[in-house]
PDB file of C-alpha atoms in Angstrom:
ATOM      1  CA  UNK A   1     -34.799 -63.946  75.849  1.00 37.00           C
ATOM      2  CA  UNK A   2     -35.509 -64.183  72.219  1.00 39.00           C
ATOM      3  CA  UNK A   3     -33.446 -67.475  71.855  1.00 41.00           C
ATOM      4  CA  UNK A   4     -30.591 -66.601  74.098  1.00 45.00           C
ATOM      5  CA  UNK A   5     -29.425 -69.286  76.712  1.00 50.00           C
ATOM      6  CA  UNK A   6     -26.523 -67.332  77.982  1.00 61.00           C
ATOM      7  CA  UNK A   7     -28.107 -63.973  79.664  1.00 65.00           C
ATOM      8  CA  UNK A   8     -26.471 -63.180  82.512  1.00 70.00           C
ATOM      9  CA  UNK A   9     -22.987 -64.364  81.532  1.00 73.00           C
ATOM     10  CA  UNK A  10     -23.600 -62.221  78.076  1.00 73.00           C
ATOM     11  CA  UNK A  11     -24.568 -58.972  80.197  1.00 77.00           C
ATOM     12  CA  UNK A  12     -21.470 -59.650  82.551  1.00 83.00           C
ATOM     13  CA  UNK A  13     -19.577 -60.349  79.796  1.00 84.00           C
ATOM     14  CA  UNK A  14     -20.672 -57.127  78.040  1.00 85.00           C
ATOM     15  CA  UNK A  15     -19.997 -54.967  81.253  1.00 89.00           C
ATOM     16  CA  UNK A  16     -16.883 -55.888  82.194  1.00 91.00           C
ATOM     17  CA  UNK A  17     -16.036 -55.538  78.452  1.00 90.00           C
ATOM     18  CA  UNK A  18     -16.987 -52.130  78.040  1.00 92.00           C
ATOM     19  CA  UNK A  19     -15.571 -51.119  81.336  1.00 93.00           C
ATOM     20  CA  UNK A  20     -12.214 -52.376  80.116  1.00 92.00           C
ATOM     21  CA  UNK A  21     -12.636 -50.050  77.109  1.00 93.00           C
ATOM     22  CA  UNK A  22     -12.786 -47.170  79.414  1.00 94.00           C
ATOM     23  CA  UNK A  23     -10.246 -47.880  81.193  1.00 94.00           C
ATOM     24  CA  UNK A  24      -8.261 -48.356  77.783  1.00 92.00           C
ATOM     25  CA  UNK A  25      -9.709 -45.075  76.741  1.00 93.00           C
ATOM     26  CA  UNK A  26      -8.541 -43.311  80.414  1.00 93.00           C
ATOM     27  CA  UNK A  27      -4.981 -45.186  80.015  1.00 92.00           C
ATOM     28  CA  UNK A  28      -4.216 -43.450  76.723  1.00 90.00           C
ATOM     29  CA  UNK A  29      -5.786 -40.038  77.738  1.00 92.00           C
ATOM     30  CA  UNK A  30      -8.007 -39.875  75.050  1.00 92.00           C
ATOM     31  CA  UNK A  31     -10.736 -37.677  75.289  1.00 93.00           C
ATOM     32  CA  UNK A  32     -14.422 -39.049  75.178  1.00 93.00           C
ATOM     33  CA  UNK A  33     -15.077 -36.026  73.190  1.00 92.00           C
ATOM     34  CA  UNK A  34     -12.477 -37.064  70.145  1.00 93.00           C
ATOM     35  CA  UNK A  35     -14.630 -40.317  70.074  1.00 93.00           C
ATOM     36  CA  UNK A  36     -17.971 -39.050  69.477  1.00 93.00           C
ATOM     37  CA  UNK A  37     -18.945 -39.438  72.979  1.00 94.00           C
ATOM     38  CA  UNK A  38     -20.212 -35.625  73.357  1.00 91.00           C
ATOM     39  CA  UNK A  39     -21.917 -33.843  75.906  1.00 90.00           C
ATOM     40  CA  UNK A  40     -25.400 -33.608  74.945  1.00 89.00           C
ATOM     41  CA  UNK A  41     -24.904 -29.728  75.313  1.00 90.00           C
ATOM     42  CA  UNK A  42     -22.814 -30.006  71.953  1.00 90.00           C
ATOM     43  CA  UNK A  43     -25.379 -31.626  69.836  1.00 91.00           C
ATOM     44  CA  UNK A  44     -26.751 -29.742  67.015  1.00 88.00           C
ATOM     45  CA  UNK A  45     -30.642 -29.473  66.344  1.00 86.00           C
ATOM     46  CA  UNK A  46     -30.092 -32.370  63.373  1.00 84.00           C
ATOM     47  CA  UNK A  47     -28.585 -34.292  65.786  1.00 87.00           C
ATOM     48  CA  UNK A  48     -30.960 -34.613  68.275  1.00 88.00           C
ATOM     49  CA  UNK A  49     -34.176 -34.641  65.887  1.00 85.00           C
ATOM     50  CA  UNK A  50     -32.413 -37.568  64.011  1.00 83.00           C
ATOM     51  CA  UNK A  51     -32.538 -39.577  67.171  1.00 86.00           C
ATOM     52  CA  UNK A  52     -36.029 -38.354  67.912  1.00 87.00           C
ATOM     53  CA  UNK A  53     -37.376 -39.673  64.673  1.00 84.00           C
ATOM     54  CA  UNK A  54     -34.860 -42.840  64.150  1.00 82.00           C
ATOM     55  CA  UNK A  55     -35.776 -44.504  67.773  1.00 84.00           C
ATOM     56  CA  UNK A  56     -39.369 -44.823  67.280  1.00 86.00           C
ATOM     57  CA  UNK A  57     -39.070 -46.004  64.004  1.00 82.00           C
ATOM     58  CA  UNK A  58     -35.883 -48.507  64.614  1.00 80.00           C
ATOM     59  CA  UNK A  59     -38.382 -49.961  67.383  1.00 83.00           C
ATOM     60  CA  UNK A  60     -40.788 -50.477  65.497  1.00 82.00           C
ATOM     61  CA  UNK A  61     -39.624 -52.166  62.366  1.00 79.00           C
ATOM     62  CA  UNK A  62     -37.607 -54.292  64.377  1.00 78.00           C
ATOM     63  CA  UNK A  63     -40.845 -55.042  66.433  1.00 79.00           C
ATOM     64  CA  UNK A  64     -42.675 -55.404  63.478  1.00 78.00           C
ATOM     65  CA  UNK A  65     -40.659 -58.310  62.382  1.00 73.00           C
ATOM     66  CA  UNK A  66     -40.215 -59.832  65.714  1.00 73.00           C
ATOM     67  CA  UNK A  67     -43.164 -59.252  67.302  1.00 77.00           C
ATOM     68  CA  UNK A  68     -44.656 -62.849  67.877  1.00 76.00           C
ATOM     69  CA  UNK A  69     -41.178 -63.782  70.020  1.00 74.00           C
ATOM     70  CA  UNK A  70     -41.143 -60.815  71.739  1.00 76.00           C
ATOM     71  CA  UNK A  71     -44.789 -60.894  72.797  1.00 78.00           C
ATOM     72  CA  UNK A  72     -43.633 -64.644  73.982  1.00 77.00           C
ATOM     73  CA  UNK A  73     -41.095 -63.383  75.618  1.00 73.00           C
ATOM     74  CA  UNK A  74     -42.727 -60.955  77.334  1.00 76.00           C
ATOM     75  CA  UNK A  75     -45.494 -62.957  78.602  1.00 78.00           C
ATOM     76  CA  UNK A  76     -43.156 -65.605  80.046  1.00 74.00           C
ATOM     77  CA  UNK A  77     -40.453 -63.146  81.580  1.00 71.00           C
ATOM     78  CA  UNK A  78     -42.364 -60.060  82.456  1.00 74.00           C
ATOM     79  CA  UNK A  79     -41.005 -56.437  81.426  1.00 79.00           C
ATOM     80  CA  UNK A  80     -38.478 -56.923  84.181  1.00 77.00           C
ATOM     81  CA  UNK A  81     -36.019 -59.581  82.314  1.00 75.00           C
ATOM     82  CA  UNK A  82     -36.446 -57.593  78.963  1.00 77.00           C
ATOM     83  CA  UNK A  83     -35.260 -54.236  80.137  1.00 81.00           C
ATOM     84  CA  UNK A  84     -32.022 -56.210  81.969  1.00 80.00           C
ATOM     85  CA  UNK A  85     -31.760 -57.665  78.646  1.00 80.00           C
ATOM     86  CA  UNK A  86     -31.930 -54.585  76.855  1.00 84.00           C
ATOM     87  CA  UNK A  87     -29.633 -53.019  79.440  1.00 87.00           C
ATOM     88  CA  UNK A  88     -27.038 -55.804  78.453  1.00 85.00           C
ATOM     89  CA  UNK A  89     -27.546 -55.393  74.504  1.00 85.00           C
ATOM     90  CA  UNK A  90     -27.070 -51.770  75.006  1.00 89.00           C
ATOM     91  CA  UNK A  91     -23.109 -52.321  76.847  1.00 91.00           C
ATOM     92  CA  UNK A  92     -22.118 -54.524  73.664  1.00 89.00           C
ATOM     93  CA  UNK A  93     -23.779 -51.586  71.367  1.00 90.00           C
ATOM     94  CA  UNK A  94     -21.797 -49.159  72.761  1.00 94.00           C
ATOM     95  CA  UNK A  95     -18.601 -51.908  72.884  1.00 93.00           C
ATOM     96  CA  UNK A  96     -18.394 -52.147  69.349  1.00 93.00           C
ATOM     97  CA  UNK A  97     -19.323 -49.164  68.020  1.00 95.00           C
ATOM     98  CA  UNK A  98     -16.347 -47.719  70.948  1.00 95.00           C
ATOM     99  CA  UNK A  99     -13.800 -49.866  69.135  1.00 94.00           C
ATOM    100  CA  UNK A 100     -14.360 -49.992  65.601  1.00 95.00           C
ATOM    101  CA  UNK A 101     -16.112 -46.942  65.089  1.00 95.00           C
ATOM    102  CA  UNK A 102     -14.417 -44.797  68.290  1.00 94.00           C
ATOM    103  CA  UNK A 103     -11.098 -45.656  67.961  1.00 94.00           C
ATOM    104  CA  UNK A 104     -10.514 -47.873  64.519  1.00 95.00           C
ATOM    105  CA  UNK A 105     -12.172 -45.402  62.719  1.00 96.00           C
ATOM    106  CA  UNK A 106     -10.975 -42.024  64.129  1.00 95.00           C
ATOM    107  CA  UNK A 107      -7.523 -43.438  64.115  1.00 94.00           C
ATOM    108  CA  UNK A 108      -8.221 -44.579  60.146  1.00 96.00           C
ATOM    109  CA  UNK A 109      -9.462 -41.385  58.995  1.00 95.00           C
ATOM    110  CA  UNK A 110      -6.535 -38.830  60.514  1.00 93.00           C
ATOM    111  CA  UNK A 111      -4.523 -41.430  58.473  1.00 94.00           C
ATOM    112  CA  UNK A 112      -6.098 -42.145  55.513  1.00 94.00           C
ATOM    113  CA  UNK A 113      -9.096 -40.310  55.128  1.00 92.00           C
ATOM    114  CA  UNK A 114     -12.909 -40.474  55.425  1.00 90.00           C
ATOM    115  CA  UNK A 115     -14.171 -42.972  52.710  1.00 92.00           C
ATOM    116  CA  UNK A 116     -11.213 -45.158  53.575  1.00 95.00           C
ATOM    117  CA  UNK A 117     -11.625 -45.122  56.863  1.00 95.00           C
ATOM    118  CA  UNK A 118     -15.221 -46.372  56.470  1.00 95.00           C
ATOM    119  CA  UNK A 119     -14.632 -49.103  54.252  1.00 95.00           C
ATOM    120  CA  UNK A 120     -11.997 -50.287  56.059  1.00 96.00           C
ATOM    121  CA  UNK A 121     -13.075 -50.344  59.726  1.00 95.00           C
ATOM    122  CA  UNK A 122     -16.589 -51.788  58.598  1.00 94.00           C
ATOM    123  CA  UNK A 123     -14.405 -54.724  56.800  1.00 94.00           C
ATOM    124  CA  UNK A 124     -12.393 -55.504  60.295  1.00 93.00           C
ATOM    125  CA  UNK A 125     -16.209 -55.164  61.606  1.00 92.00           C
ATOM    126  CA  UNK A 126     -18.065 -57.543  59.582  1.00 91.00           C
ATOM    127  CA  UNK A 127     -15.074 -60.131  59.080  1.00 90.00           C
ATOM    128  CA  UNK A 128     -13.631 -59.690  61.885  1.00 84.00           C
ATOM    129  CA  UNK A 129     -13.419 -61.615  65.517  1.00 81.00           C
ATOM    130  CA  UNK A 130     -17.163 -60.569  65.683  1.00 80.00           C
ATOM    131  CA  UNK A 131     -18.735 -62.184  62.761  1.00 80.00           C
ATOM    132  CA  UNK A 132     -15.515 -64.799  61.290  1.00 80.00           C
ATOM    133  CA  UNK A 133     -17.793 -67.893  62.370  1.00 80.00           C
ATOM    134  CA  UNK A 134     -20.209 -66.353  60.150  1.00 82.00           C
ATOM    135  CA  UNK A 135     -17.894 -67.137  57.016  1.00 82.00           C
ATOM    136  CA  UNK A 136     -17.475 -71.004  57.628  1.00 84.00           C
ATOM    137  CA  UNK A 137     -21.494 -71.364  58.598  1.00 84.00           C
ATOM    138  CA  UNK A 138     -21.949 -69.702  54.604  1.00 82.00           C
ATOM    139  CA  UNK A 139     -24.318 -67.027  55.980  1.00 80.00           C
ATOM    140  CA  UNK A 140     -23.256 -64.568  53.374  1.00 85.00           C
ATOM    141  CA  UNK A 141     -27.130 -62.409  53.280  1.00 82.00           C
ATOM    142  CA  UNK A 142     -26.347 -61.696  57.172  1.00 81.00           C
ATOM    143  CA  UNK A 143     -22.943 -60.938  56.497  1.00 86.00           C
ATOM    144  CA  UNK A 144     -24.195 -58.761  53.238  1.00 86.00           C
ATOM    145  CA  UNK A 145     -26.558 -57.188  55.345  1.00 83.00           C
ATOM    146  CA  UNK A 146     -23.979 -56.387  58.723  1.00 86.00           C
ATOM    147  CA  UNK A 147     -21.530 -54.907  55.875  1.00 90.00           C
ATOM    148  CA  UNK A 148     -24.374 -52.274  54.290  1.00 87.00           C
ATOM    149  CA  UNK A 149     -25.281 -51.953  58.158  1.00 87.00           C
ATOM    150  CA  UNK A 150     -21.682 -51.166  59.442  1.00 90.00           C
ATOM    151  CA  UNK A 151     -21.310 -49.054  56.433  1.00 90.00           C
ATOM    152  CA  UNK A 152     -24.308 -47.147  57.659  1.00 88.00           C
ATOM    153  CA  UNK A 153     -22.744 -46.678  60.876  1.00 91.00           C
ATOM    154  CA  UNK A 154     -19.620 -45.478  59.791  1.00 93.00           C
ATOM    155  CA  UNK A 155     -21.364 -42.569  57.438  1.00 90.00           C
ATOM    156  CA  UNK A 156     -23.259 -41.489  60.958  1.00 88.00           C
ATOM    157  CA  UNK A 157     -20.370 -41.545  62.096  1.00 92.00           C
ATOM    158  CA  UNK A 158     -17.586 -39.948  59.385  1.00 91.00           C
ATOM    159  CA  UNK A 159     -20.822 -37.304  59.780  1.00 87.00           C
ATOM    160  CA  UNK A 160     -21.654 -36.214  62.865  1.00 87.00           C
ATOM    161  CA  UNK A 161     -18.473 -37.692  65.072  1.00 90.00           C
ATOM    162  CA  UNK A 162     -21.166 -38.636  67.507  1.00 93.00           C
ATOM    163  CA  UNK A 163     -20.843 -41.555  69.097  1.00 95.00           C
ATOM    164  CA  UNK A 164     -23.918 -41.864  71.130  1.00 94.00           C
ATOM    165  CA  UNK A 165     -26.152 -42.365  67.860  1.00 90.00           C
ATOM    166  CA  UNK A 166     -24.540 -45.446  66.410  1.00 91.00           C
ATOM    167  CA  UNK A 167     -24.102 -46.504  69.613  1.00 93.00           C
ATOM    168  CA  UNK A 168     -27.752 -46.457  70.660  1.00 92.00           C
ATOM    169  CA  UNK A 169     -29.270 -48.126  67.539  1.00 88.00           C
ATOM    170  CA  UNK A 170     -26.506 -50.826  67.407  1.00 89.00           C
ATOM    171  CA  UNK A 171     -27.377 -51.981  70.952  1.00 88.00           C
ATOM    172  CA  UNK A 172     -31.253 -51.861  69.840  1.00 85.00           C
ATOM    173  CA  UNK A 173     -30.878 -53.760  66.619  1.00 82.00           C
ATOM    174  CA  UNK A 174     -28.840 -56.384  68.788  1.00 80.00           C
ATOM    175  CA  UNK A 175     -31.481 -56.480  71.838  1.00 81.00           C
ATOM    176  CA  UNK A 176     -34.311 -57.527  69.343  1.00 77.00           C
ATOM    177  CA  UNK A 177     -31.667 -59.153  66.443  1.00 72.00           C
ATOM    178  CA  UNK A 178     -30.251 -62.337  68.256  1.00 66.00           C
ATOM    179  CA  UNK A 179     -32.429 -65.092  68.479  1.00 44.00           C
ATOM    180  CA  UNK A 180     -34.305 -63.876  65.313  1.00 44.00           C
ATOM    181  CA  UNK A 181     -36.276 -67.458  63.584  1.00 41.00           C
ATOM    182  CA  UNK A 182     -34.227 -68.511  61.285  1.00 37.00           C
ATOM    183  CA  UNK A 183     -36.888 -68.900  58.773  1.00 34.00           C
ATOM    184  CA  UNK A 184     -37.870 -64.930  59.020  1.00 46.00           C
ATOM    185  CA  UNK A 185     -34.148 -63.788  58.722  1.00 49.00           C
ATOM    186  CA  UNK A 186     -34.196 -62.989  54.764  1.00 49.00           C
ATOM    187  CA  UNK A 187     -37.056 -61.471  54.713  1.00 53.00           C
ATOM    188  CA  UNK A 188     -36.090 -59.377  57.862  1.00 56.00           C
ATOM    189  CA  UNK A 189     -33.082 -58.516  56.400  1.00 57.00           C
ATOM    190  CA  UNK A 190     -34.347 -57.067  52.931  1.00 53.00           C
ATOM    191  CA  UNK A 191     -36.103 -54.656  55.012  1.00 57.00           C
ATOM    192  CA  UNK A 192     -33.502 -53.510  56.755  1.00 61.00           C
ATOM    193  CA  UNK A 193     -31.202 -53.349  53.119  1.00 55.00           C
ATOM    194  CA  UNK A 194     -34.819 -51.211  52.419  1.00 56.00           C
ATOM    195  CA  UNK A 195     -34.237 -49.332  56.063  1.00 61.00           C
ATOM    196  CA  UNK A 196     -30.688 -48.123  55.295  1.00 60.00           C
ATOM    197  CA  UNK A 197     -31.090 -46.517  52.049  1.00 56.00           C
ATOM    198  CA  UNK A 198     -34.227 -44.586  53.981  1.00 56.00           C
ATOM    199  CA  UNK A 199     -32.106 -43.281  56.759  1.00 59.00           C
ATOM    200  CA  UNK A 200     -29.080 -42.332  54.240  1.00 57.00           C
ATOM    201  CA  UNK A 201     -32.080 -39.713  53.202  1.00 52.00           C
ATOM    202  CA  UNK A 202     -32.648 -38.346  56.093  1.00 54.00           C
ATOM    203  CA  UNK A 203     -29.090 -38.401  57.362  1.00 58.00           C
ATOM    204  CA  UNK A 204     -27.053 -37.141  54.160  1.00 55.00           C
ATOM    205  CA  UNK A 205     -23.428 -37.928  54.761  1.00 48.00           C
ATOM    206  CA  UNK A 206     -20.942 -35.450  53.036  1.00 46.00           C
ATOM    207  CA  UNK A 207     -18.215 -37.716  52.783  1.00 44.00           C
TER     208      UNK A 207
END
């Protein structure tokens, strides 16, 4: 799907992954709640329009740009393969955003404080194990753009402390992300530079 060779061992991969998280999370008795993974119930009303009116619109700008593969992909692999695929992005979504926003960041900001904590969790995030091969291959616009991204992120989440939101549009910019052509990718990613500085509007972040 979209360029990606390794599916199944990805989403298995992914799975076990996050499932070792939890178990991390149980082992240390930390409370889902103290890392933004709320009940529904406990959501305010800006909460739950954000993600009303952020969904659509992350789909579709990231369709927008990606359209022609995903049609592709869709004709060849039905809607079957893309919803297991978007299954799988959705586990490493909620992987990352449980470590460096969940606990790196929590555990950063009772330390430190909030704009510290942001800064540095999104460094460990975007220079990190995740991204270092990034560095050597000289891709420094996709490494621009996952900092101002990350640092997104980390303002939803310094925010709201709700986990479930970062989480969510992580795994969807992943699901339609990898694979992107290679000639497309600056051009994709001044939008989303564009994309960011919308959603800080409609998501002000009191630092």
């Amino acid at each position: 799907y979209l360029g990606y060779t390794g599916l199944l061992s990805t989403g298995i991969t992914a799975i076990i992954f996050l499932g070792l998280v939890l178990l991390v999370t149980k082992f240390l008795q930390i409370k889902l709640k103290d890392i933004g993974l709320k009940k529904l119930s406990n959501w305010n009303k800006y909460e739950i329009v954000f993600m009303l009116l952020i969904v659509p619109i992350y789909f579709f700008i990231f369709y927008y740009f990606t359209k022609n593969r995903f049609v592709t992909s869709l004709n060849e692999n039905g809607w079957e393969l893309l919803f297991v695929t978007f299954i799988f992005y959705m586990c490493w979504g909620f992987y990352q955003e449980w470590i460096y926003r969940g606990f790196l960041q929590t555990e950063l900001t009772r330390r430190y404080g909030g704009i510290t904590a942001i800064l540095l969790a999104n460094i460990i995030f975007t220079f990190g194990p995740l991204h270092f091969d990034l560095i050597y291959q000289g891709k420094f616009i996709i490494l621009g753009a996952i900092f101002l991204i990350g640092l997104f992120f980390g303002a939803i989440y310094n925010r709201s402390y709700n986990l479930w939101i970062i989480a969510i549009l992580h795994g969807i910019g992943d699901w339609f992300l990898i694979g992107l052509p290679s000639l497309r990718v600056k051009k994709f990613i001044s939008h989303i530079y564009l994309f960011i500085l919308i959603q800080f509007y409609y998501y002000p972040c009191h630092l």
